[in-house]
Amino acid sequence: KLKADTLKIIYIDLDGVIADFITAIENHPLRNQAPYDIHPDTIPNIFLNLGTIPGAFDAVNTLLDDNRFEIYFLSTAPWNNTSAWTDKRIWLENLFGNKINRRLILTHRKDLLKGDVLIDDRPNNGAEHFQGKILEFASTEFPDWGSILKELEQE
C-alpha cells in the first residue's frame, strides 16, 4: 500500500455525478407546488432516496478500493433545507456502507479544499476555482464514468 503522503486526493461531487437529483425532482409530487416550484432542493427529504447516475456505483467502488487514491465526497447542501445535510450522509452510507465513514464534506466553498482532483458537473460553489485538476462530469470530454475512470487510470 502507498504511503498516505503519496495518495492522490480525489473529491467527488454528489448531485449530478453520483446521485440522480434531476430525476428525483422531476418525479416528486411536490415539484409544482410553492415554494418547491422555485426551490426544489428544499423539498423535505428529497436527498434521502435518490437514484444513482448510470455507472456511478461501480465506478466509485472501484475508486474506493484503489490504494492509489484517497476518496472524499464533496457536496453543497441547501442552507434552507437542514434535513438535506443529514439525508446526504445517510444516502451515501446506504449506498456504499462503511467505506465512506468520515469521507463526506459539505461546503459552499469547494475552492477551499486541498486535493488533486475534483469530479464535479457544475462550476459552482467554488468548484471553478479548485486548485487541482477538475474533471467536469457529463461534459464532452468526460461524458460518463467510463471516461472518468480512464482519465484517473493515467494519474
GROMACS .gro file of N, CA, C and O in nm, residues 9-110:
model
  408
    9ILE      N    1  -0.554   1.275  -0.364
    9ILE     CA    2  -0.682   1.307  -0.302
    9ILE      C    3  -0.781   1.344  -0.411
    9ILE      O    4  -0.757   1.436  -0.490
   10ILE      N    5  -0.891   1.268  -0.414
   10ILE     CA    6  -0.994   1.290  -0.514
   10ILE      C    7  -1.125   1.324  -0.443
   10ILE      O    8  -1.169   1.251  -0.354
   11TYR      N    9  -1.186   1.434  -0.484
   11TYR     CA   10  -1.317   1.474  -0.433
   11TYR      C   11  -1.420   1.444  -0.541
   11TYR      O   12  -1.400   1.475  -0.658
   12ILE      N   13  -1.530   1.383  -0.498
   12ILE     CA   14  -1.638   1.350  -0.590
   12ILE      C   15  -1.765   1.421  -0.544
   12ILE      O   16  -1.812   1.400  -0.432
   13ASP      N   17  -1.819   1.504  -0.631
   13ASP     CA   18  -1.946   1.571  -0.605
   13ASP      C   19  -2.057   1.465  -0.602
   13ASP      O   20  -2.044   1.359  -0.662
   14LEU      N   21  -2.166   1.497  -0.535
   14LEU     CA   22  -2.278   1.401  -0.527
   14LEU      C   23  -2.383   1.425  -0.635
   14LEU      O   24  -2.400   1.344  -0.726
   15ASP      N   25  -2.455   1.537  -0.627
   15ASP     CA   26  -2.571   1.561  -0.715
   15ASP      C   27  -2.526   1.582  -0.859
   15ASP      O   28  -2.447   1.671  -0.889
   16GLY      N   29  -2.577   1.498  -0.947
   16GLY     CA   30  -2.543   1.507  -1.088
   16GLY      C   31  -2.418   1.429  -1.126
   16GLY      O   32  -2.386   1.417  -1.244
   17VAL      N   33  -2.349   1.374  -1.027
   17VAL     CA   34  -2.228   1.296  -1.053
   17VAL      C   35  -2.246   1.152  -1.003
   17VAL      O   36  -2.218   1.058  -1.075
   18ILE      N   37  -2.295   1.138  -0.883
   18ILE     CA   38  -2.329   1.006  -0.828
   18ILE      C   39  -2.481   0.995  -0.812
   18ILE      O   40  -2.541   0.896  -0.848
   19ALA      N   41  -2.541   1.098  -0.756
   19ALA     CA   42  -2.684   1.100  -0.725
   19ALA      C   43  -2.765   1.163  -0.838
   19ALA      O   44  -2.730   1.270  -0.887
   20ASP      N   45  -2.872   1.097  -0.876
   20ASP     CA   46  -2.958   1.148  -0.983
   20ASP      C   47  -3.066   1.240  -0.924
   20ASP      O   48  -3.183   1.202  -0.909
   21PHE      N   49  -3.025   1.360  -0.893
   21PHE     CA   50  -3.112   1.459  -0.830
   21PHE      C   51  -3.219   1.509  -0.928
   21PHE      O   52  -3.334   1.531  -0.889
   22ILE      N   53  -3.185   1.525  -1.054
   22ILE     CA   54  -3.279   1.578  -1.154
   22ILE      C   55  -3.403   1.488  -1.168
   22ILE      O   56  -3.516   1.537  -1.166
   23THR      N   57  -3.382   1.358  -1.178
   23THR     CA   58  -3.496   1.267  -1.190
   23THR      C   59  -3.582   1.272  -1.065
   23THR      O   60  -3.705   1.269  -1.073
   24ALA      N   61  -3.519   1.281  -0.948
   24ALA     CA   62  -3.594   1.289  -0.822
   24ALA      C   63  -3.682   1.412  -0.819
   24ALA      O   64  -3.798   1.405  -0.778
   25ILE      N   65  -3.629   1.524  -0.864
   25ILE     CA   66  -3.707   1.649  -0.867
   25ILE      C   67  -3.823   1.637  -0.966
   25ILE      O   68  -3.937   1.670  -0.934
   26GLU      N   69  -3.791   1.591  -1.086
   26GLU     CA   70  -3.893   1.582  -1.190
   26GLU      C   71  -4.010   1.492  -1.151
   26GLU      O   72  -4.124   1.516  -1.190
   27ASN      N   73  -3.983   1.389  -1.072
   27ASN     CA   74  -4.086   1.292  -1.036
   27ASN      C   75  -4.150   1.315  -0.900
   27ASN      O   76  -4.239   1.240  -0.860
   28HIS      N   77  -4.107   1.417  -0.828
   28HIS     CA   78  -4.158   1.437  -0.693
   28HIS      C   79  -4.297   1.503  -0.698
   28HIS      O   80  -4.319   1.599  -0.772
   29PRO      N   81  -4.393   1.455  -0.617
   29PRO     CA   82  -4.529   1.509  -0.620
   29PRO      C   83  -4.539   1.656  -0.575
   29PRO      O   84  -4.635   1.724  -0.613
   30LEU      N   85  -4.442   1.706  -0.501
   30LEU     CA   86  -4.446   1.847  -0.456
   30LEU      C   87  -4.376   1.942  -0.554
   30LEU      O   88  -4.373   2.063  -0.531
   31ARG      N   89  -4.322   1.889  -0.660
   31ARG     CA   90  -4.238   1.968  -0.752
   31ARG      C   91  -4.305   2.095  -0.804
   31ARG      O   92  -4.239   2.197  -0.821
   32ASN      N   93  -4.433   2.093  -0.829
   32ASN     CA   94  -4.501   2.208  -0.887
   32ASN      C   95  -4.577   2.292  -0.786
   32ASN      O   96  -4.654   2.380  -0.824
   33GLN      N   97  -4.555   2.267  -0.658
   33GLN     CA   98  -4.621   2.344  -0.553
   33GLN      C   99  -4.521   2.444  -0.493
   33GLN      O  100  -4.404   2.413  -0.477
   34ALA      N  101  -4.571   2.562  -0.461
   34ALA     CA  102  -4.487   2.663  -0.397
   34ALA      C  103  -4.449   2.615  -0.256
   34ALA      O  104  -4.530   2.551  -0.190
   35PRO      N  105  -4.332   2.642  -0.210
   35PRO     CA  106  -4.220   2.714  -0.272
   35PRO      C  107  -4.128   2.622  -0.352
   35PRO      O  108  -4.027   2.665  -0.405
   36TYR      N  109  -4.165   2.493  -0.360
   36TYR     CA  110  -4.076   2.394  -0.422
   36TYR      C  111  -4.066   2.410  -0.574
   36TYR      O  112  -3.970   2.362  -0.633
   37ASP      N  113  -4.163   2.477  -0.634
   37ASP     CA  114  -4.156   2.501  -0.778
   37ASP      C  115  -4.038   2.592  -0.812
   37ASP      O  116  -3.978   2.580  -0.919
   38ILE      N  117  -4.003   2.679  -0.720
   38ILE     CA  118  -3.889   2.769  -0.740
   38ILE      C  119  -3.761   2.713  -0.678
   38ILE      O  120  -3.653   2.727  -0.733
   39HIS      N  121  -3.776   2.645  -0.563
   39HIS     CA  122  -3.660   2.591  -0.491
   39HIS      C  123  -3.681   2.441  -0.464
   39HIS      O  124  -3.705   2.401  -0.350
   40PRO      N  125  -3.670   2.359  -0.568
   40PRO     CA  126  -3.697   2.216  -0.549
   40PRO      C  127  -3.598   2.147  -0.455
   40PRO      O  128  -3.630   2.043  -0.398
   41ASP      N  129  -3.482   2.207  -0.435
   41ASP     CA  130  -3.385   2.145  -0.344
   41ASP      C  131  -3.424   2.162  -0.197
   41ASP      O  132  -3.357   2.110  -0.108
   42THR      N  133  -3.534   2.232  -0.172
   42THR     CA  134  -3.583   2.245  -0.035
   42THR      C  135  -3.700   2.150  -0.003
   42THR      O  136  -3.753   2.154   0.107
   43ILE      N  137  -3.734   2.063  -0.096
   43ILE     CA  138  -3.836   1.962  -0.069
   43ILE      C  139  -3.785   1.874   0.045
   43ILE      O  140  -3.673   1.822   0.038
   44PRO      N  141  -3.864   1.858   0.150
   44PRO     CA  142  -3.818   1.777   0.263
   44PRO      C  143  -3.778   1.635   0.221
   44PRO      O  144  -3.849   1.570   0.145
   45ASN      N  145  -3.663   1.594   0.266
   45ASN     CA  146  -3.608   1.459   0.242
   45ASN      C  147  -3.586   1.424   0.096
   45ASN      O  148  -3.571   1.306   0.063
   46ILE      N  149  -3.579   1.523   0.008
   46ILE     CA  150  -3.556   1.496  -0.134
   46ILE      C  151  -3.423   1.423  -0.158
   46ILE      O  152  -3.410   1.344  -0.250
   47PHE      N  153  -3.325   1.446  -0.071
   47PHE     CA  154  -3.193   1.387  -0.091
   47PHE      C  155  -3.178   1.248  -0.030
   47PHE      O  156  -3.074   1.185  -0.043
   48LEU      N  157  -3.282   1.198   0.034
   48LEU     CA  158  -3.271   1.072   0.106
   48LEU      C  159  -3.287   0.949   0.016
   48LEU      O  160  -3.225   0.845   0.042
   49ASN      N  161  -3.365   0.960  -0.088
   49ASN     CA  162  -3.395   0.842  -0.171
   49ASN      C  163  -3.366   0.863  -0.318
   49ASN      O  164  -3.448   0.832  -0.404
   50LEU      N  165  -3.251   0.917  -0.348
   50LEU     CA  166  -3.214   0.943  -0.487
   50LEU      C  167  -3.169   0.817  -0.557
   50LEU      O  168  -3.112   0.726  -0.494
   51GLY      N  169  -3.190   0.812  -0.687
   51GLY     CA  170  -3.131   0.707  -0.768
   51GLY      C  171  -2.986   0.741  -0.795
   51GLY      O  172  -2.936   0.845  -0.751
   52THR      N  173  -2.918   0.655  -0.866
   52THR     CA  174  -2.778   0.682  -0.899
   52THR      C  175  -2.761   0.710  -1.048
   52THR      O  176  -2.839   0.663  -1.130
   53ILE      N  177  -2.660   0.785  -1.077
   53ILE     CA  178  -2.620   0.812  -1.215
   53ILE      C  179  -2.566   0.682  -1.274
   53ILE      O  180  -2.493   0.609  -1.205
   54PRO      N  181  -2.599   0.649  -1.398
   54PRO     CA  182  -2.551   0.523  -1.457
   54PRO      C  183  -2.398   0.509  -1.446
   54PRO      O  184  -2.323   0.602  -1.478
   55GLY      N  185  -2.356   0.394  -1.398
   55GLY     CA  186  -2.214   0.363  -1.385
   55GLY      C  187  -2.149   0.414  -1.258
   55GLY      O  188  -2.037   0.376  -1.225
   56ALA      N  189  -2.217   0.502  -1.184
   56ALA     CA  190  -2.155   0.566  -1.068
   56ALA      C  191  -2.124   0.467  -0.956
   56ALA      O  192  -2.015   0.471  -0.899
   57PHE      N  193  -2.217   0.379  -0.923
   57PHE     CA  194  -2.197   0.288  -0.811
   57PHE      C  195  -2.071   0.203  -0.830
   57PHE      O  196  -1.983   0.197  -0.743
   58ASP      N  197  -2.059   0.139  -0.945
   58ASP     CA  198  -1.943   0.054  -0.971
   58ASP      C  199  -1.815   0.134  -0.980
   58ASP      O  200  -1.711   0.094  -0.928
   59ALA      N  201  -1.821   0.250  -1.046
   59ALA     CA  202  -1.701   0.333  -1.062
   59ALA      C  203  -1.650   0.384  -0.928
   59ALA      O  204  -1.530   0.379  -0.900
   60VAL      N  205  -1.741   0.431  -0.844
   60VAL     CA  206  -1.699   0.482  -0.713
   60VAL      C  207  -1.644   0.370  -0.627
   60VAL      O  208  -1.543   0.388  -0.558
   61ASN      N  209  -1.705   0.253  -0.632
   61ASN     CA  210  -1.650   0.140  -0.557
   61ASN      C  211  -1.510   0.104  -0.606
   61ASN      O  212  -1.422   0.072  -0.526
   62THR      N  213  -1.489   0.112  -0.736
   62THR     CA  214  -1.356   0.088  -0.792
   62THR      C  215  -1.256   0.187  -0.735
   62THR      O  216  -1.146   0.150  -0.693
   63LEU      N  217  -1.294   0.315  -0.730
   63LEU     CA  218  -1.204   0.417  -0.676
   63LEU      C  219  -1.181   0.400  -0.526
   63LEU      O  220  -1.069   0.417  -0.477
   64LEU      N  221  -1.286   0.366  -0.453
   64LEU     CA  222  -1.271   0.345  -0.309
   64LEU      C  223  -1.176   0.229  -0.278
   64LEU      O  224  -1.106   0.231  -0.176
   65ASP      N  225  -1.172   0.129  -0.366
   65ASP     CA  226  -1.087   0.012  -0.346
   65ASP      C  227  -0.946   0.030  -0.403
   65ASP      O  228  -0.861  -0.057  -0.383
   66ASP      N  229  -0.921   0.140  -0.472
   66ASP     CA  230  -0.791   0.165  -0.535
   66ASP      C  231  -0.697   0.229  -0.433
   66ASP      O  232  -0.722   0.341  -0.387
   67ASN      N  233  -0.589   0.162  -0.399
   67ASN     CA  234  -0.500   0.213  -0.295
   67ASN      C  235  -0.412   0.330  -0.340
   67ASN      O  236  -0.331   0.378  -0.262
   68ARG      N  237  -0.430   0.378  -0.461
   68ARG     CA  238  -0.358   0.497  -0.506
   68ARG      C  239  -0.431   0.626  -0.470
   68ARG      O  240  -0.374   0.734  -0.477
   69PHE      N  241  -0.560   0.612  -0.435
   69PHE     CA  242  -0.644   0.729  -0.414
   69PHE      C  243  -0.704   0.735  -0.275
   69PHE      O  244  -0.735   0.633  -0.214
   70GLU      N  245  -0.720   0.857  -0.228
   70GLU     CA  246  -0.795   0.883  -0.106
   70GLU      C  247  -0.920   0.958  -0.151
   70GLU      O  248  -0.911   1.070  -0.201
   71ILE      N  249  -1.035   0.896  -0.135
   71ILE     CA  250  -1.160   0.947  -0.191
   71ILE      C  251  -1.241   1.020  -0.083
   71ILE      O  252  -1.259   0.969   0.027
   72TYR      N  253  -1.291   1.139  -0.120
   72TYR     CA  254  -1.383   1.213  -0.036
   72TYR      C  255  -1.502   1.255  -0.121
   72TYR      O  256  -1.488   1.278  -0.241
   73PHE      N  257  -1.616   1.264  -0.059
   73PHE     CA  258  -1.738   1.308  -0.126
   73PHE      C  259  -1.762   1.452  -0.086
   73PHE      O  260  -1.759   1.486   0.032
   74LEU      N  261  -1.782   1.535  -0.186
   74LEU     CA  262  -1.791   1.679  -0.165
   74LEU      C  263  -1.923   1.727  -0.222
   74LEU      O  264  -1.953   1.703  -0.339
   75SER      N  265  -2.001   1.793  -0.139
   75SER     CA  266  -2.132   1.836  -0.185
   75SER      C  267  -2.171   1.967  -0.117
   75SER      O  268  -2.117   2.001  -0.012
   76THR      N  269  -2.263   2.035  -0.179
   76THR     CA  270  -2.323   2.153  -0.120
   76THR      C  271  -2.467   2.118  -0.087
   76THR      O  272  -2.538   2.065  -0.172
   77ALA      N  273  -2.507   2.145   0.035
   77ALA     CA  274  -2.645   2.119   0.075
   77ALA      C  275  -2.717   2.253   0.090
   77ALA      O  276  -2.658   2.350   0.138
   78PRO      N  277  -2.842   2.259   0.047
   78PRO     CA  278  -2.914   2.385   0.058
   78PRO      C  279  -2.925   2.431   0.203
   78PRO      O  280  -2.961   2.353   0.291
   79TRP      N  281  -2.892   2.556   0.226
   79TRP     CA  282  -2.892   2.612   0.361
   79TRP      C  283  -3.031   2.609   0.424
   79TRP      O  284  -3.046   2.590   0.543
   80ASN      N  285  -3.134   2.627   0.341
   80ASN     CA  286  -3.271   2.633   0.391
   80ASN      C  287  -3.341   2.498   0.395
   80ASN      O  288  -3.462   2.491   0.407
   81ASN      N  289  -3.264   2.391   0.382
   81ASN     CA  290  -3.319   2.256   0.392
   81ASN      C  291  -3.225   2.175   0.480
   81ASN      O  292  -3.141   2.100   0.431
   82THR      N  293  -3.238   2.194   0.611
   82THR     CA  294  -3.143   2.132   0.703
   82THR      C  295  -3.148   1.979   0.700
   82THR      O  296  -3.047   1.915   0.729
   83SER      N  297  -3.260   1.921   0.661
   83SER     CA  298  -3.264   1.774   0.651
   83SER      C  299  -3.170   1.724   0.541
   83SER      O  300  -3.122   1.611   0.547
   84ALA      N  301  -3.142   1.809   0.443
   84ALA     CA  302  -3.054   1.769   0.333
   84ALA      C  303  -2.915   1.732   0.384
   84ALA      O  304  -2.851   1.642   0.331
   85TRP      N  305  -2.868   1.801   0.487
   85TRP     CA  306  -2.735   1.776   0.539
   85TRP      C  307  -2.725   1.635   0.594
   85TRP      O  308  -2.627   1.564   0.568
   86THR      N  309  -2.825   1.592   0.667
   86THR     CA  310  -2.828   1.456   0.721
   86THR      C  311  -2.864   1.355   0.612
   86THR      O  312  -2.803   1.248   0.604
   87ASP      N  313  -2.959   1.390   0.528
   87ASP     CA  314  -3.005   1.298   0.425
   87ASP      C  315  -2.893   1.259   0.328
   87ASP      O  316  -2.884   1.144   0.285
   88LYS      N  317  -2.808   1.353   0.294
   88LYS     CA  318  -2.697   1.323   0.203
   88LYS      C  319  -2.603   1.219   0.266
   88LYS      O  320  -2.556   1.128   0.199
   89ARG      N  321  -2.575   1.235   0.394
   89ARG     CA  322  -2.487   1.140   0.463
   89ARG      C  323  -2.551   1.001   0.468
   89ARG      O  324  -2.486   0.901   0.440
   90ILE      N  325  -2.679   0.996   0.504
   90ILE     CA  326  -2.749   0.867   0.512
   90ILE      C  327  -2.754   0.801   0.375
   90ILE      O  328  -2.729   0.681   0.361
   91TRP      N  329  -2.785   0.879   0.272
   91TRP     CA  330  -2.793   0.825   0.135
   91TRP      C  331  -2.660   0.765   0.094
   91TRP      O  332  -2.654   0.653   0.042
   92LEU      N  333  -2.553   0.836   0.120
   92LEU     CA  334  -2.420   0.790   0.083
   92LEU      C  335  -2.382   0.663   0.158
   92LEU      O  336  -2.330   0.567   0.100
   93GLU      N  337  -2.412   0.660   0.287
   93GLU     CA  338  -2.382   0.541   0.367
   93GLU      C  339  -2.468   0.422   0.324
   93GLU      O  340  -2.419   0.308   0.317
   94ASN      N  341  -2.595   0.445   0.293
   94ASN     CA  342  -2.680   0.336   0.244
   94ASN      C  343  -2.626   0.278   0.114
   94ASN      O  344  -2.640   0.158   0.088
   95LEU      N  345  -2.565   0.360   0.033
   95LEU     CA  346  -2.514   0.317  -0.097
   95LEU      C  347  -2.380   0.244  -0.085
   95LEU      O  348  -2.361   0.138  -0.144
   96PHE      N  349  -2.287   0.299  -0.007
   96PHE     CA  350  -2.151   0.246  -0.004
   96PHE      C  351  -2.108   0.186   0.130
   96PHE      O  352  -1.996   0.139   0.143
   97GLY      N  353  -2.196   0.189   0.229
   97GLY     CA  354  -2.162   0.128   0.357
   97GLY      C  355  -2.053   0.202   0.432
   97GLY      O  356  -2.031   0.322   0.413
   98ASN      N  357  -1.982   0.129   0.512
   98ASN     CA  358  -1.881   0.187   0.600
   98ASN      C  359  -1.757   0.239   0.525
   98ASN      O  360  -1.675   0.309   0.582
   99LYS      N  361  -1.747   0.206   0.396
   99LYS     CA  362  -1.632   0.254   0.317
   99LYS      C  363  -1.623   0.406   0.316
   99LYS      O  364  -1.518   0.462   0.296
  100ILE      N  365  -1.737   0.473   0.337
  100ILE     CA  366  -1.739   0.619   0.326
  100ILE      C  367  -1.735   0.687   0.463
  100ILE      O  368  -1.748   0.809   0.471
  101ASN      N  369  -1.712   0.611   0.567
  101ASN     CA  370  -1.709   0.666   0.702
  101ASN      C  371  -1.613   0.784   0.711
  101ASN      O  372  -1.495   0.771   0.680
  102ARG      N  373  -1.665   0.900   0.749
  102ARG     CA  374  -1.590   1.024   0.766
  102ARG      C  375  -1.526   1.073   0.635
  102ARG      O  376  -1.421   1.135   0.635
  103ARG      N  377  -1.594   1.048   0.525
  103ARG     CA  378  -1.544   1.091   0.395
  103ARG      C  379  -1.638   1.188   0.324
  103ARG      O  380  -1.622   1.214   0.206
  104LEU      N  381  -1.737   1.240   0.396
  104LEU     CA  382  -1.830   1.336   0.337
  104LEU      C  383  -1.798   1.476   0.387
  104LEU      O  384  -1.787   1.499   0.506
  105ILE      N  385  -1.784   1.568   0.292
  105ILE     CA  386  -1.759   1.708   0.323
  105ILE      C  387  -1.871   1.790   0.260
  105ILE      O  388  -1.892   1.783   0.139
  106LEU      N  389  -1.943   1.865   0.342
  106LEU     CA  390  -2.048   1.953   0.293
  106LEU      C  391  -1.999   2.096   0.307
  106LEU      O  392  -1.959   2.138   0.416
  107THR      N  393  -1.999   2.169   0.196
  107THR     CA  394  -1.946   2.304   0.196
  107THR      C  395  -2.007   2.387   0.085
  107THR      O  396  -2.053   2.334  -0.016
  108HIS      N  397  -2.007   2.516   0.103
  108HIS     CA  398  -2.046   2.609  -0.002
  108HIS      C  399  -1.923   2.672  -0.066
  108HIS      O  400  -1.935   2.765  -0.146
  109ARG      N  401  -1.804   2.625  -0.030
  109ARG     CA  402  -1.677   2.678  -0.083
  109ARG      C  403  -1.582   2.564  -0.118
  109ARG      O  404  -1.486   2.535  -0.047
  110LYS      N  405  -1.609   2.500  -0.230
  110LYS     CA  406  -1.527   2.386  -0.274
  110LYS      C  407  -1.383   2.427  -0.305
  110LYS      O  408  -1.293   2.344  -0.301
   0.00000   0.00000   0.00000
